[in-house]
PDB file of C-alpha atoms in Angstrom:
ATOM      1  CA  UNK P   1      16.018 -16.369 -12.295  1.00 93.00           C
ATOM      2  CA  UNK P   2      16.385 -12.790 -14.057  1.00 96.00           C
ATOM      3  CA  UNK P   3      17.330  -9.632 -11.940  1.00 97.00           C
ATOM      4  CA  UNK P   4      16.644  -6.294 -11.867  1.00 98.00           C
ATOM      5  CA  UNK P   5      19.378  -3.808 -10.280  1.00 97.00           C
ATOM      6  CA  UNK P   6      17.373  -0.345  -9.452  1.00 96.00           C
ATOM      7  CA  UNK P   7      20.202   2.451 -10.367  1.00 93.00           C
ATOM      8  CA  UNK P   8      17.822   5.355 -11.867  1.00 92.00           C
ATOM      9  CA  UNK P   9      17.986   7.751  -8.428  1.00 85.00           C
ATOM     10  CA  UNK P  10      19.377  10.667  -9.297  1.00 79.00           C
ATOM     11  CA  UNK P  11      21.618  10.126  -5.964  1.00 73.00           C
ATOM     12  CA  UNK P  12      21.062  14.044  -4.545  1.00 82.00           C
ATOM     13  CA  UNK P  13      21.836  12.895  -0.841  1.00 85.00           C
ATOM     14  CA  UNK P  14      25.366  11.806  -2.376  1.00 86.00           C
ATOM     15  CA  UNK P  15      26.184  15.240  -4.267  1.00 89.00           C
ATOM     16  CA  UNK P  16      28.716  16.514  -4.786  1.00 89.00           C
ATOM     17  CA  UNK P  17      29.396  13.002  -5.255  1.00 86.00           C
ATOM     18  CA  UNK P  18      27.176  12.444  -8.241  1.00 86.00           C
ATOM     19  CA  UNK P  19      27.263  15.826  -9.791  1.00 90.00           C
ATOM     20  CA  UNK P  20      29.625  14.005 -12.193  1.00 91.00           C
ATOM     21  CA  UNK P  21      29.483  10.676 -11.644  1.00 91.00           C
ATOM     22  CA  UNK P  22      26.233   8.441 -11.371  1.00 91.00           C
ATOM     23  CA  UNK P  23      25.661   6.872  -8.341  1.00 90.00           C
ATOM     24  CA  UNK P  24      26.111   3.472  -9.338  1.00 91.00           C
ATOM     25  CA  UNK P  25      29.442   4.144 -10.778  1.00 93.00           C
ATOM     26  CA  UNK P  26      30.662   5.287  -7.552  1.00 93.00           C
ATOM     27  CA  UNK P  27      33.947   3.300  -5.875  1.00 94.00           C
ATOM     28  CA  UNK P  28      34.220   1.838  -2.560  1.00 94.00           C
ATOM     29  CA  UNK P  29      36.595  -1.033  -2.305  1.00 93.00           C
ATOM     30  CA  UNK P  30      38.371  -0.045  -5.660  1.00 91.00           C
ATOM     31  CA  UNK P  31      35.201  -1.000  -7.493  1.00 92.00           C
ATOM     32  CA  UNK P  32      32.009   0.563  -8.818  1.00 93.00           C
ATOM     33  CA  UNK P  33      29.239  -0.135  -6.307  1.00 94.00           C
ATOM     34  CA  UNK P  34      26.912  -1.632  -9.347  1.00 94.00           C
ATOM     35  CA  UNK P  35      30.005  -4.447  -9.736  1.00 94.00           C
ATOM     36  CA  UNK P  36      29.813  -6.332  -6.790  1.00 95.00           C
ATOM     37  CA  UNK P  37      26.401  -6.832  -7.666  1.00 96.00           C
ATOM     38  CA  UNK P  38      27.163  -7.971 -10.977  1.00 95.00           C
ATOM     39  CA  UNK P  39      29.259 -10.619  -9.493  1.00 94.00           C
ATOM     40  CA  UNK P  40      27.227 -11.537  -6.693  1.00 96.00           C
ATOM     41  CA  UNK P  41      24.515 -11.988  -9.042  1.00 96.00           C
ATOM     42  CA  UNK P  42      26.605 -14.149 -11.866  1.00 95.00           C
ATOM     43  CA  UNK P  43      28.097 -16.312  -9.363  1.00 95.00           C
ATOM     44  CA  UNK P  44      24.551 -16.815  -8.000  1.00 95.00           C
ATOM     45  CA  UNK P  45      23.602 -18.421 -11.118  1.00 94.00           C
ATOM     46  CA  UNK P  46      21.572 -15.577 -12.409  1.00 95.00           C
ATOM     47  CA  UNK P  47      21.844 -15.255 -16.456  1.00 90.00           C
ATOM     48  CA  UNK P  48      20.298 -12.075 -17.225  1.00 94.00           C
ATOM     49  CA  UNK P  49      19.845  -8.825 -15.732  1.00 96.00           C
ATOM     50  CA  UNK P  50      18.161  -5.543 -16.226  1.00 96.00           C
ATOM     51  CA  UNK P  51      19.484  -2.091 -14.948  1.00 96.00           C
ATOM     52  CA  UNK P  52      17.353   0.741 -15.310  1.00 95.00           C
ATOM     53  CA  UNK P  53      18.780   4.152 -15.171  1.00 93.00           C
ATOM     54  CA  UNK P  54      18.538   8.046 -15.395  1.00 91.00           C
ATOM     55  CA  UNK P  55      20.834  10.355 -14.175  1.00 87.00           C
ATOM     56  CA  UNK P  56      24.452  10.387 -16.440  1.00 88.00           C
ATOM     57  CA  UNK P  57      22.605   7.416 -18.183  1.00 88.00           C
ATOM     58  CA  UNK P  58      25.284   7.627 -20.933  1.00 91.00           C
ATOM     59  CA  UNK P  59      27.724   6.675 -18.476  1.00 92.00           C
ATOM     60  CA  UNK P  60      26.016   3.654 -16.654  1.00 92.00           C
ATOM     61  CA  UNK P  61      25.370   2.609 -20.522  1.00 90.00           C
ATOM     62  CA  UNK P  62      29.326   2.773 -20.895  1.00 90.00           C
ATOM     63  CA  UNK P  63      30.808   0.998 -18.256  1.00 91.00           C
ATOM     64  CA  UNK P  64      28.123  -1.887 -19.254  1.00 90.00           C
ATOM     65  CA  UNK P  65      29.111  -1.931 -22.715  1.00 87.00           C
ATOM     66  CA  UNK P  66      32.847  -1.516 -22.298  1.00 78.00           C
ATOM     67  CA  UNK P  67      32.809  -4.630 -19.650  1.00 71.00           C
ATOM     68  CA  UNK P  68      32.291  -8.277 -20.307  1.00 72.00           C
ATOM     69  CA  UNK P  69      29.637  -7.896 -16.846  1.00 77.00           C
ATOM     70  CA  UNK P  70      30.795 -11.051 -15.852  1.00 86.00           C
ATOM     71  CA  UNK P  71      28.871 -13.099 -19.040  1.00 87.00           C
ATOM     72  CA  UNK P  72      25.718 -11.639 -18.033  1.00 92.00           C
ATOM     73  CA  UNK P  73      22.977 -10.966 -20.260  1.00 92.00           C
ATOM     74  CA  UNK P  74      22.540  -7.263 -19.867  1.00 93.00           C
ATOM     75  CA  UNK P  75      19.609  -5.269 -20.661  1.00 94.00           C
ATOM     76  CA  UNK P  76      19.338  -1.105 -20.364  1.00 94.00           C
ATOM     77  CA  UNK P  77      16.293   0.284 -18.971  1.00 96.00           C
ATOM     78  CA  UNK P  78      16.529   4.501 -19.388  1.00 94.00           C
ATOM     79  CA  UNK P  79      13.526   6.295 -17.926  1.00 93.00           C
ATOM     80  CA  UNK P  80      14.017   9.985 -18.940  1.00 91.00           C
ATOM     81  CA  UNK P  81      13.177  11.555 -15.487  1.00 89.00           C
ATOM     82  CA  UNK P  82      13.170   8.678 -12.336  1.00 90.00           C
ATOM     83  CA  UNK P  83      10.292   6.501 -12.595  1.00 94.00           C
ATOM     84  CA  UNK P  84      10.862   5.616  -8.798  1.00 94.00           C
ATOM     85  CA  UNK P  85      11.195   1.905  -7.862  1.00 96.00           C
ATOM     86  CA  UNK P  86       7.800   0.302  -9.251  1.00 96.00           C
ATOM     87  CA  UNK P  87       7.222   2.866 -12.185  1.00 96.00           C
ATOM     88  CA  UNK P  88      10.875   1.720 -12.976  1.00 96.00           C
ATOM     89  CA  UNK P  89       9.571  -2.358 -13.083  1.00 97.00           C
ATOM     90  CA  UNK P  90       6.649  -1.436 -14.870  1.00 97.00           C
ATOM     91  CA  UNK P  91       8.929   0.322 -18.146  1.00 96.00           C
ATOM     92  CA  UNK P  92      11.377  -2.735 -17.774  1.00 97.00           C
ATOM     93  CA  UNK P  93       8.617  -5.070 -17.612  1.00 97.00           C
ATOM     94  CA  UNK P  94       9.186  -6.499 -21.139  1.00 96.00           C
ATOM     95  CA  UNK P  95      12.484  -7.625 -20.061  1.00 96.00           C
ATOM     96  CA  UNK P  96      11.229  -9.413 -17.067  1.00 96.00           C
ATOM     97  CA  UNK P  97       7.943 -10.754 -17.768  1.00 93.00           C
ATOM     98  CA  UNK P  98       7.180 -14.562 -18.770  1.00 89.00           C
ATOM     99  CA  UNK P  99       4.594 -16.538 -19.884  1.00 88.00           C
ATOM    100  CA  UNK P 100       4.479 -18.914 -16.793  1.00 91.00           C
ATOM    101  CA  UNK P 101       4.918 -16.082 -13.971  1.00 95.00           C
ATOM    102  CA  UNK P 102       8.483 -16.517 -12.890  1.00 96.00           C
ATOM    103  CA  UNK P 103       9.728 -14.320 -10.287  1.00 97.00           C
ATOM    104  CA  UNK P 104      12.651 -12.279 -10.325  1.00 97.00           C
ATOM    105  CA  UNK P 105      15.175 -10.766  -8.223  1.00 98.00           C
ATOM    106  CA  UNK P 106      14.942  -6.927  -7.530  1.00 98.00           C
ATOM    107  CA  UNK P 107      18.116  -5.302  -5.881  1.00 97.00           C
ATOM    108  CA  UNK P 108      18.431  -1.190  -5.193  1.00 96.00           C
ATOM    109  CA  UNK P 109      21.743  -0.572  -6.451  1.00 93.00           C
ATOM    110  CA  UNK P 110      22.494   1.588  -3.975  1.00 91.00           C
ATOM    111  CA  UNK P 111      22.932  -0.944  -1.006  1.00 94.00           C
ATOM    112  CA  UNK P 112      26.004  -3.194  -0.355  1.00 95.00           C
ATOM    113  CA  UNK P 113      25.608  -6.601   0.855  1.00 95.00           C
ATOM    114  CA  UNK P 114      27.814  -9.851   1.500  1.00 94.00           C
ATOM    115  CA  UNK P 115      23.811 -11.763   0.988  1.00 96.00           C
ATOM    116  CA  UNK P 116      23.940 -14.894  -0.804  1.00 96.00           C
ATOM    117  CA  UNK P 117      21.999 -14.193  -4.185  1.00 97.00           C
ATOM    118  CA  UNK P 118      21.511 -17.734  -4.530  1.00 96.00           C
ATOM    119  CA  UNK P 119      19.251 -18.613  -1.623  1.00 95.00           C
ATOM    120  CA  UNK P 120      16.617 -17.013  -3.623  1.00 97.00           C
ATOM    121  CA  UNK P 121      16.616 -18.429  -6.653  1.00 94.00           C
ATOM    122  CA  UNK P 122      14.023 -20.902  -5.888  1.00 93.00           C
ATOM    123  CA  UNK P 123      11.980 -18.831  -4.193  1.00 96.00           C
ATOM    124  CA  UNK P 124       8.367 -18.663  -5.107  1.00 96.00           C
ATOM    125  CA  UNK P 125       6.356 -16.388  -3.234  1.00 96.00           C
ATOM    126  CA  UNK P 126       2.580 -15.752  -3.643  1.00 96.00           C
ATOM    127  CA  UNK P 127       3.217 -11.900  -4.663  1.00 97.00           C
ATOM    128  CA  UNK P 128       6.147 -11.222  -3.333  1.00 98.00           C
ATOM    129  CA  UNK P 129       9.477 -11.938  -0.788  1.00 98.00           C
ATOM    130  CA  UNK P 130      11.370  -9.432   0.933  1.00 98.00           C
ATOM    131  CA  UNK P 131      14.903  -9.988   2.694  1.00 98.00           C
ATOM    132  CA  UNK P 132      14.782  -7.463   6.250  1.00 97.00           C
ATOM    133  CA  UNK P 133      17.298  -6.791   8.147  1.00 97.00           C
ATOM    134  CA  UNK P 134      17.828  -5.187  11.760  1.00 95.00           C
ATOM    135  CA  UNK P 135      17.479  -2.347  11.846  1.00 95.00           C
ATOM    136  CA  UNK P 136      20.659   0.383  11.213  1.00 92.00           C
ATOM    137  CA  UNK P 137      21.080   3.492  13.389  1.00 90.00           C
ATOM    138  CA  UNK P 138      19.493   6.074  10.357  1.00 89.00           C
ATOM    139  CA  UNK P 139      16.358   4.162  10.443  1.00 91.00           C
ATOM    140  CA  UNK P 140      15.731   2.925  14.256  1.00 92.00           C
ATOM    141  CA  UNK P 141      12.062   2.337  13.648  1.00 92.00           C
ATOM    142  CA  UNK P 142      12.329  -0.339  11.090  1.00 93.00           C
ATOM    143  CA  UNK P 143       9.683  -1.111   8.239  1.00 94.00           C
ATOM    144  CA  UNK P 144       7.878  -4.433   8.713  1.00 95.00           C
ATOM    145  CA  UNK P 145       7.581  -7.384  11.345  1.00 95.00           C
ATOM    146  CA  UNK P 146       7.567 -11.037  10.111  1.00 95.00           C
ATOM    147  CA  UNK P 147       4.553 -12.977  11.636  1.00 94.00           C
ATOM    148  CA  UNK P 148       5.592 -16.742  13.037  1.00 91.00           C
ATOM    149  CA  UNK P 149       4.541 -18.274   9.708  1.00 93.00           C
ATOM    150  CA  UNK P 150       7.136 -15.848   7.708  1.00 94.00           C
ATOM    151  CA  UNK P 151       4.758 -13.322   6.789  1.00 96.00           C
ATOM    152  CA  UNK P 152       5.597  -9.803   6.079  1.00 96.00           C
ATOM    153  CA  UNK P 153       3.027  -7.180   8.127  1.00 95.00           C
ATOM    154  CA  UNK P 154       2.756  -3.633   9.448  1.00 92.00           C
ATOM    155  CA  UNK P 155       0.772  -4.759  12.418  1.00 89.00           C
ATOM    156  CA  UNK P 156       2.783  -4.476  16.101  1.00 80.00           C
ATOM    157  CA  UNK P 157       3.092  -8.260  16.260  1.00 75.00           C
ATOM    158  CA  UNK P 158       6.739  -8.177  17.155  1.00 80.00           C
ATOM    159  CA  UNK P 159      10.061  -6.295  16.469  1.00 91.00           C
ATOM    160  CA  UNK P 160      10.381  -4.735  13.486  1.00 95.00           C
ATOM    161  CA  UNK P 161      13.090  -4.706  10.703  1.00 96.00           C
ATOM    162  CA  UNK P 162      14.150  -2.650   7.711  1.00 96.00           C
ATOM    163  CA  UNK P 163      13.648  -3.709   3.980  1.00 97.00           C
ATOM    164  CA  UNK P 164      17.370  -4.115   2.788  1.00 97.00           C
ATOM    165  CA  UNK P 165      15.976  -3.177  -1.006  1.00 96.00           C
ATOM    166  CA  UNK P 166      16.762  -7.111  -1.882  1.00 98.00           C
ATOM    167  CA  UNK P 167      13.560  -8.889  -2.738  1.00 98.00           C
ATOM    168  CA  UNK P 168      11.812 -10.885  -4.936  1.00 98.00           C
ATOM    169  CA  UNK P 169       8.437 -10.376  -7.144  1.00 98.00           C
ATOM    170  CA  UNK P 170       6.028 -12.187  -9.504  1.00 97.00           C
ATOM    171  CA  UNK P 171       5.744  -9.865 -12.858  1.00 97.00           C
ATOM    172  CA  UNK P 172       2.026 -10.546 -12.584  1.00 96.00           C
ATOM    173  CA  UNK P 173       1.965  -7.889  -9.506  1.00 96.00           C
ATOM    174  CA  UNK P 174       3.232  -5.043 -12.699  1.00 97.00           C
ATOM    175  CA  UNK P 175       1.121  -6.429 -15.518  1.00 95.00           C
ATOM    176  CA  UNK P 176      -2.217  -3.927 -15.453  1.00 93.00           C
ATOM    177  CA  UNK P 177      -0.262  -1.115 -13.668  1.00 96.00           C
ATOM    178  CA  UNK P 178      -0.064   1.864 -16.220  1.00 94.00           C
ATOM    179  CA  UNK P 179       3.423   3.661 -17.022  1.00 93.00           C
ATOM    180  CA  UNK P 180       4.359   6.278 -14.887  1.00 94.00           C
ATOM    181  CA  UNK P 181       6.306   7.300 -11.849  1.00 95.00           C
ATOM    182  CA  UNK P 182       4.789   5.015  -8.929  1.00 95.00           C
ATOM    183  CA  UNK P 183       6.191   3.807  -5.866  1.00 96.00           C
ATOM    184  CA  UNK P 184       6.706   0.429  -4.368  1.00 96.00           C
ATOM    185  CA  UNK P 185       5.307   0.668  -1.138  1.00 95.00           C
ATOM    186  CA  UNK P 186       1.607   0.162  -2.312  1.00 95.00           C
ATOM    187  CA  UNK P 187       2.528  -3.060  -3.979  1.00 96.00           C
ATOM    188  CA  UNK P 188       3.571  -4.709  -0.586  1.00 97.00           C
ATOM    189  CA  UNK P 189       0.605  -3.092   1.274  1.00 96.00           C
ATOM    190  CA  UNK P 190      -1.610  -4.501  -0.774  1.00 95.00           C
ATOM    191  CA  UNK P 191       0.175  -8.213  -1.151  1.00 96.00           C
ATOM    192  CA  UNK P 192       0.276  -7.893   2.623  1.00 96.00           C
ATOM    193  CA  UNK P 193      -3.584  -7.087   2.798  1.00 95.00           C
ATOM    194  CA  UNK P 194      -3.643 -10.316   0.567  1.00 95.00           C
ATOM    195  CA  UNK P 195      -1.697 -12.400   2.622  1.00 94.00           C
ATOM    196  CA  UNK P 196       0.813 -12.824  -0.112  1.00 96.00           C
ATOM    197  CA  UNK P 197       4.235 -10.798   1.091  1.00 97.00           C
ATOM    198  CA  UNK P 198       6.723 -13.398   2.746  1.00 97.00           C
ATOM    199  CA  UNK P 199       9.968 -12.402   4.335  1.00 97.00           C
ATOM    200  CA  UNK P 200      13.109 -13.558   5.754  1.00 97.00           C
ATOM    201  CA  UNK P 201      15.743 -11.334   8.186  1.00 97.00           C
ATOM    202  CA  UNK P 202      19.439 -11.570   7.156  1.00 97.00           C
ATOM    203  CA  UNK P 203      21.753 -10.776  10.008  1.00 93.00           C
ATOM    204  CA  UNK P 204      24.694 -10.099   7.922  1.00 93.00           C
ATOM    205  CA  UNK P 205      27.010  -7.524   6.313  1.00 95.00           C
ATOM    206  CA  UNK P 206      24.738  -4.612   5.093  1.00 95.00           C
ATOM    207  CA  UNK P 207      25.481  -1.311   4.588  1.00 93.00           C
ATOM    208  CA  UNK P 208      22.539   1.768   2.777  1.00 93.00           C
ATOM    209  CA  UNK P 209      24.761   3.962   0.654  1.00 92.00           C
ATOM    210  CA  UNK P 210      22.949   6.706   1.107  1.00 88.00           C
ATOM    211  CA  UNK P 211      25.540   9.542   1.908  1.00 93.00           C
ATOM    212  CA  UNK P 212      29.559  10.248   1.561  1.00 94.00           C
ATOM    213  CA  UNK P 213      30.520   9.083   5.199  1.00 94.00           C
ATOM    214  CA  UNK P 214      28.387   5.923   4.349  1.00 94.00           C
ATOM    215  CA  UNK P 215      30.360   5.193   1.207  1.00 94.00           C
ATOM    216  CA  UNK P 216      33.647   6.390   2.820  1.00 95.00           C
ATOM    217  CA  UNK P 217      32.653   4.009   5.582  1.00 94.00           C
ATOM    218  CA  UNK P 218      32.195   1.021   2.897  1.00 94.00           C
ATOM    219  CA  UNK P 219      35.537   1.871   1.566  1.00 93.00           C
ATOM    220  CA  UNK P 220      37.428   1.353   4.872  1.00 94.00           C
ATOM    221  CA  UNK P 221      35.457  -1.590   5.542  1.00 93.00           C
ATOM    222  CA  UNK P 222      36.149  -3.233   1.986  1.00 92.00           C
ATOM    223  CA  UNK P 223      39.957  -2.203   2.094  1.00 89.00           C
ATOM    224  CA  UNK P 224      40.427  -4.136   5.242  1.00 86.00           C
ATOM    225  CA  UNK P 225      38.622  -6.864   3.892  1.00 67.00           C
ATOM    226  CA  UNK P 226      40.054  -9.912   1.854  1.00 62.00           C
ATOM    227  CA  UNK P 227      38.395 -10.226  -1.135  1.00 55.00           C
ATOM    228  CA  UNK P 228      36.533 -13.375  -2.276  1.00 49.00           C
ATOM    229  CA  UNK P 229      38.004 -14.723  -5.404  1.00 37.00           C
ATOM    230  CA  UNK P 230      34.579 -15.449  -6.894  1.00 41.00           C
ATOM    231  CA  UNK P 231      34.203 -11.662  -6.986  1.00 46.00           C
ATOM    232  CA  UNK P 232      37.366 -10.452  -7.926  1.00 39.00           C
ATOM    233  CA  UNK P 233      36.492  -7.473 -11.012  1.00 36.00           C
ATOM    234  CA  UNK P 234      36.819  -8.403 -14.336  1.00 35.00           C
ATOM    235  CA  UNK P 235      38.393  -5.256 -15.700  1.00 31.00           C
ATOM    236  CA  UNK P 236      40.206  -2.664 -13.506  1.00 25.00           C
TER     237      UNK P 236
END
């Protein structure tokens, strides 16, 4: 399975930290945020990763080209202006698509989690599969509910959960979309309407690095936690 890390946001809520440093390269536990995803994807068995970037893109490109990136085959998709999630995927689709419509793993670059990506390598959804989490304090109303059959719905059929920013998608969901800015939510809603959006609830550690305070809290958490041997950084 190929993977894409979404890293093209402007990091507006993280200012002034992102005035001169792109959000994926902000550090927690002594490491750039993107490094955690790269290490976990490689450990899970992913061999090819696409990273989109826009704000201070040269720094992201420089970092990825100056490390061995855990022996991952890397592709950079540069956006002159952020294209939002679906728009970024459409631009990067030549790196992700395949003749057999093999699904790809999609990860938000501004989250940290101990979710095991290997759990998704054999995921073959009809359209897409979302990893949901219990609602964090900053998003108490949640996004979606899960049916007993494991389908994602916006109906009030049970407790609502928050989308974690981790998902699996079929490339065919994006093939007929025009280039340009485009949000992902309408594609989710289209898949829900067709019964093709499955999901699961993850109850491990998860952080949305949306503010400087959350980054500081994550740094404290990681600094106090033992580091798994397979996730040690390959560069200082």
